[in-house]
């Protein structure tokens, strides 16, 4: 059995750790509230763009656009695919990073020709250790998502798409199913699918009249890049929310474990003290008996 002093030292160390996990929980809680507000603020913009694209496609379902090509003539494995992978800059967030990186590897294995774009230091370290080539890293983004940073990312990748260096573009990030559950997912950014923008209209309601100048194609070519920017920004903010939520749950689990260890150590400490007191009493009695025998 450990001595009372050793147990006290362990308890002191756990209490110090407990302060850290509590502080990290509070920090992540504050960041989560901020990111949820940011996410709510993006939704009207995102859905307005979707609505406008749906209106155009409702009137011109057969319109030609580079953003709606099918790539049907190219086998899926041979298509030049780009993957944006959003991870965290640091750990202590449960399985948040593991799930994203595992999904990303599974997607890369399906392709013969791909480009990898990584956001987050943990993702960068992981792929470098695996010897997987990273085509571009975007620094200082995941901990401070902003519309301007999302626009810079989208513009760089749209340029590659227009230059035919990419046939398809995907984004791999984490979405929040509910307060207790998160899910890593792959979303196709480009090309877009017309079926995703079909909003059913009742038969008895006539179509509104649209005047698209200079042309429907040019209007769509202006809207889609903004839609991509909005999607990237929304993914960054949602991933940031999920990271903070995962870190909160991890810190809560660590805090609860530390409290349980303190309870167990407190019991062990009391037993050690009782054993030490009993030992001291035994030694005093033995000494007293020894003194009595000497006097006789």
C-alpha positions as a printed Julia matrix, in Angstrom:
296×3 Matrix{Float64}:
   0.0    0.0     0.0
   1.23   3.51   -0.87
   2.07   5.85    1.98
  -0.24   8.71    2.96
   2.26  11.23    1.58
   2.45   9.47   -1.79
  -1.34   9.42   -2.01
  -1.49  13.12   -1.13
   0.99  13.89   -3.91
  -1.13  11.97   -6.41
  -4.29  13.77   -5.27
  -2.56  17.15   -5.62
  -1.47  16.25   -9.17
  -5.01  15.15  -10.13
  -6.48  18.36   -8.7
  -4.1   20.39  -10.86
  -5.2   18.39  -13.93
  -8.83  18.9   -12.92
  -8.34  22.68  -13.04
  -6.96  22.39  -16.58
  -9.8   20.17  -17.88
 -12.39  22.47  -16.29
 -10.78  25.53  -17.9
 -10.6   23.83  -21.32
 -14.27  22.84  -21.01
 -15.29  26.44  -20.31
 -13.18  27.8   -23.19
 -14.67  25.29  -25.66
 -18.17  26.06  -24.35
 -17.66  29.77  -25.07
 -16.27  29.07  -28.56
 -19.16  26.7   -29.3
 -21.75  29.4   -28.52
 -19.92  31.82  -30.8
 -19.65  29.32  -33.66
 -23.33  28.35  -33.41
 -24.28  32.0   -33.85
 -21.93  32.26  -36.84
 -23.53  29.16  -38.36
 -27.05  30.53  -37.84
 -26.0   33.82  -39.46
 -24.78  32.03  -42.63
 -27.95  30.04  -43.25
 -30.1   32.82  -44.81
 -27.33  33.69  -47.29
 -26.73  30.03  -48.17
 -30.4   29.19  -48.66
 -31.06  32.35  -50.7
 -28.37  31.32  -53.19
 -29.84  27.81  -53.34
 -33.28  29.28  -53.97
 -32.06  31.5   -56.81
 -30.27  28.59  -58.46
 -33.42  26.49  -58.15
 -35.5   29.22  -59.8
 -33.14  29.44  -62.77
 -33.01  25.67  -63.24
 -36.79  25.44  -62.93
 -37.08  27.69  -65.98
 -34.05  26.35  -67.85
 -33.57  22.7   -66.81
 -31.42  21.93  -69.87
 -29.02  24.86  -69.56
 -25.33  24.14  -70.15
 -22.81  25.14  -67.52
 -19.35  23.98  -66.53
 -20.68  23.79  -62.99
 -23.3   21.18  -63.87
 -21.34  18.81  -66.1
 -21.79  15.07  -65.41
 -18.34  13.64  -66.31
 -20.24  10.53  -67.39
 -17.67   9.81  -70.11
 -14.85   9.42  -67.55
 -14.7    6.32  -65.29
 -15.1    7.4   -61.65
 -11.69   6.1   -60.6
  -9.99   8.02  -63.43
 -11.6   11.38  -62.69
  -9.28  14.07  -61.34
 -10.69  14.62  -57.86
  -9.85  17.31  -55.34
 -10.43  16.77  -51.63
 -10.62  19.51  -49.0
 -10.05  17.86  -45.61
 -10.93  19.86  -42.48
  -9.22  18.69  -39.29
  -8.28  20.48  -36.05
  -5.03  22.23  -35.18
  -4.73  20.28  -31.92
  -5.92  17.14  -30.2
  -7.81  16.46  -26.95
 -11.08  16.34  -28.89
 -12.04  12.68  -28.58
 -12.45  10.88  -31.91
 -13.07  14.09  -33.89
  -9.81  14.01  -35.88
  -9.61  10.21  -36.13
 -13.01   9.95  -37.83
 -12.19  12.64  -40.42
  -8.77  11.21  -41.27
 -10.1    7.67  -41.54
 -12.85   8.81  -43.94
 -10.36  10.86  -45.97
  -8.05   7.87  -46.42
 -10.97   5.7   -47.54
 -11.9    8.31  -50.18
  -8.34   8.7   -51.46
  -8.03   4.94  -51.93
 -10.89   5.08  -54.44
  -8.95   7.4   -56.76
  -6.0    7.05  -59.12
  -5.63  10.8   -59.62
  -6.37  13.25  -56.83
  -5.26  16.5   -55.23
  -5.32  16.92  -51.47
  -6.02  20.24  -49.74
  -5.62  20.15  -45.97
  -6.96  22.51  -43.31
  -5.66  21.9   -39.79
  -2.23  21.04  -38.39
  -3.21  17.55  -37.23
  -4.28  16.63  -40.75
  -1.02  17.97  -42.15
   1.09  15.96  -39.68
  -0.96  12.82  -40.31
  -0.67  12.83  -44.1
   3.01  13.79  -44.0
   3.77  10.85  -41.69
   1.84   8.56  -44.03
   3.82   9.85  -47.02
   0.67  11.14  -48.72
   1.34  14.2   -50.87
  -0.45  17.4   -49.85
  -1.02  19.75  -52.79
  -1.85  22.78  -50.67
  -2.26  23.66  -47.0
  -4.44  26.47  -45.73
  -3.08  27.75  -42.42
  -4.81  29.68  -39.61
  -8.28  28.8   -40.91
  -9.88  26.15  -38.69
  -9.54  28.07  -35.41
 -10.84  31.31  -36.92
 -13.23  30.59  -39.8
 -14.25  33.69  -41.74
 -15.98  34.46  -45.0
 -12.84  36.06  -46.45
 -10.78  32.93  -45.73
 -13.49  30.7   -47.18
 -13.49  32.89  -50.31
  -9.72  32.56  -50.69
  -9.95  28.76  -50.44
 -12.86  28.58  -52.89
 -11.18  30.91  -55.41
  -7.98  28.83  -55.44
  -9.9   25.61  -56.07
 -12.33  27.12  -58.58
  -9.28  28.24  -60.57
  -8.05  24.61  -60.74
 -11.55  23.5   -61.75
 -11.73  26.05  -64.58
  -8.27  25.01  -65.78
  -9.48  21.36  -65.99
  -6.98  20.3   -63.37
  -9.97  18.97  -61.41
 -13.01  17.11  -62.71
 -14.63  16.95  -59.26
 -14.2   18.71  -55.94
 -15.19  17.26  -52.56
 -15.08  18.55  -49.0
 -14.64  16.22  -46.02
 -15.76  17.7   -42.72
 -17.72  16.98  -39.55
 -21.41  17.78  -39.1
 -23.35  17.9   -35.85
 -26.25  15.42  -35.81
 -27.28  16.5   -32.31
 -25.66  17.73  -29.09
 -24.22  14.27  -28.39
 -23.49  12.96  -31.88
 -21.23  14.13  -34.69
 -20.62  12.59  -38.09
 -17.77  12.83  -40.58
 -19.1   13.22  -44.1
 -18.09  13.79  -47.71
 -19.95  16.43  -49.73
 -19.5   17.04  -53.45
 -18.85  20.73  -54.13
 -18.35  20.52  -57.9
 -19.8   19.72  -60.31
 -23.25  20.41  -58.89
 -26.19  18.12  -59.54
 -29.3   19.72  -60.98
 -31.49  17.25  -59.08
 -30.23  18.69  -55.78
 -31.81  22.04  -56.65
 -35.22  20.82  -57.74
 -37.94  22.27  -55.53
 -41.38  20.84  -56.34
 -43.94  23.46  -57.37
 -47.7   22.71  -57.24
 -49.22  22.18  -60.69
 -51.81  24.93  -60.32
 -49.16  27.62  -59.57
 -47.76  29.28  -62.72
 -44.0   29.84  -63.03
 -42.8   33.34  -62.28
 -41.27  35.3   -65.13
 -37.52  35.87  -65.02
 -35.36  38.33  -66.88
 -31.77  37.06  -66.78
 -29.21  39.46  -68.2
 -26.88  39.25  -70.0
 -27.79  35.52  -70.11
 -28.96  32.71  -67.82
 -25.57  31.0   -68.13
 -23.64  34.11  -67.1
 -25.96  34.72  -64.17
 -25.49  31.14  -63.03
 -21.72  31.41  -63.51
 -21.77  34.37  -61.15
 -24.01  32.73  -58.51
 -22.29  29.32  -58.32
 -18.85  30.58  -57.12
 -20.62  32.48  -54.33
 -22.57  29.32  -53.52
 -19.28  27.38  -53.28
 -17.83  30.08  -51.0
 -20.94  29.85  -48.82
 -20.67  26.06  -48.65
 -16.98  26.16  -47.69
 -17.66  28.8   -45.04
 -20.59  26.81  -43.65
 -18.43  23.66  -43.53
 -15.63  25.53  -41.74
 -17.99  26.92  -39.11
 -19.81  23.64  -38.59
 -16.52  21.73  -38.31
 -15.32  24.3   -35.76
 -18.57  23.84  -33.8
 -18.13  20.07  -33.86
 -14.51  20.35  -32.73
 -15.47  22.48  -29.72
 -18.37  20.19  -28.88
 -16.1   17.13  -29.11
 -13.5   18.85  -26.92
 -16.18  19.74  -24.36
 -17.32  16.12  -24.16
 -13.71  14.9   -23.91
 -12.92  17.38  -21.12
 -16.15  16.52  -19.33
 -15.2   12.83  -19.45
 -11.69  13.62  -18.19
 -13.09  15.8   -15.4
 -15.51  13.08  -14.28
 -12.72  10.48  -14.32
 -10.49  12.78  -12.26
 -13.26  13.32   -9.69
 -13.81   9.56   -9.44
 -10.06   8.99   -8.95
 -10.01  11.63   -6.2
 -12.85   9.83   -4.39
 -11.01   6.52   -4.57
  -7.72   8.1    -3.47
  -9.47   9.87   -0.59
 -10.69   6.5     0.71
  -7.21   5.02    0.2
  -5.65   8.03    1.98
  -7.93   7.59    5.01
  -7.07   3.89    5.17
  -3.36   4.69    4.95
  -3.72   7.26    7.76
  -5.64   4.78    9.91
  -2.98   2.15    9.28
  -0.23   4.64   10.19
  -2.06   5.69   13.39
  -2.66   2.06   14.31
   1.0    1.32   13.72
   2.04   4.25   15.92
  -0.33   3.17   18.71
   1.0   -0.39   18.48
   4.57   0.88   18.73
   3.71   3.09   21.76
   2.03   0.19   23.56
   4.93  -2.11   22.74
   7.37   0.53   24.07
   5.33   0.99   27.24
   5.3   -2.77   27.87
   9.02  -2.92   27.31
   9.59  -0.15   29.88
   7.43  -1.97   32.47
   9.45  -5.15   32.04
  12.7   -3.25   32.61
  11.39  -1.75   35.85
  10.53  -5.2    37.17
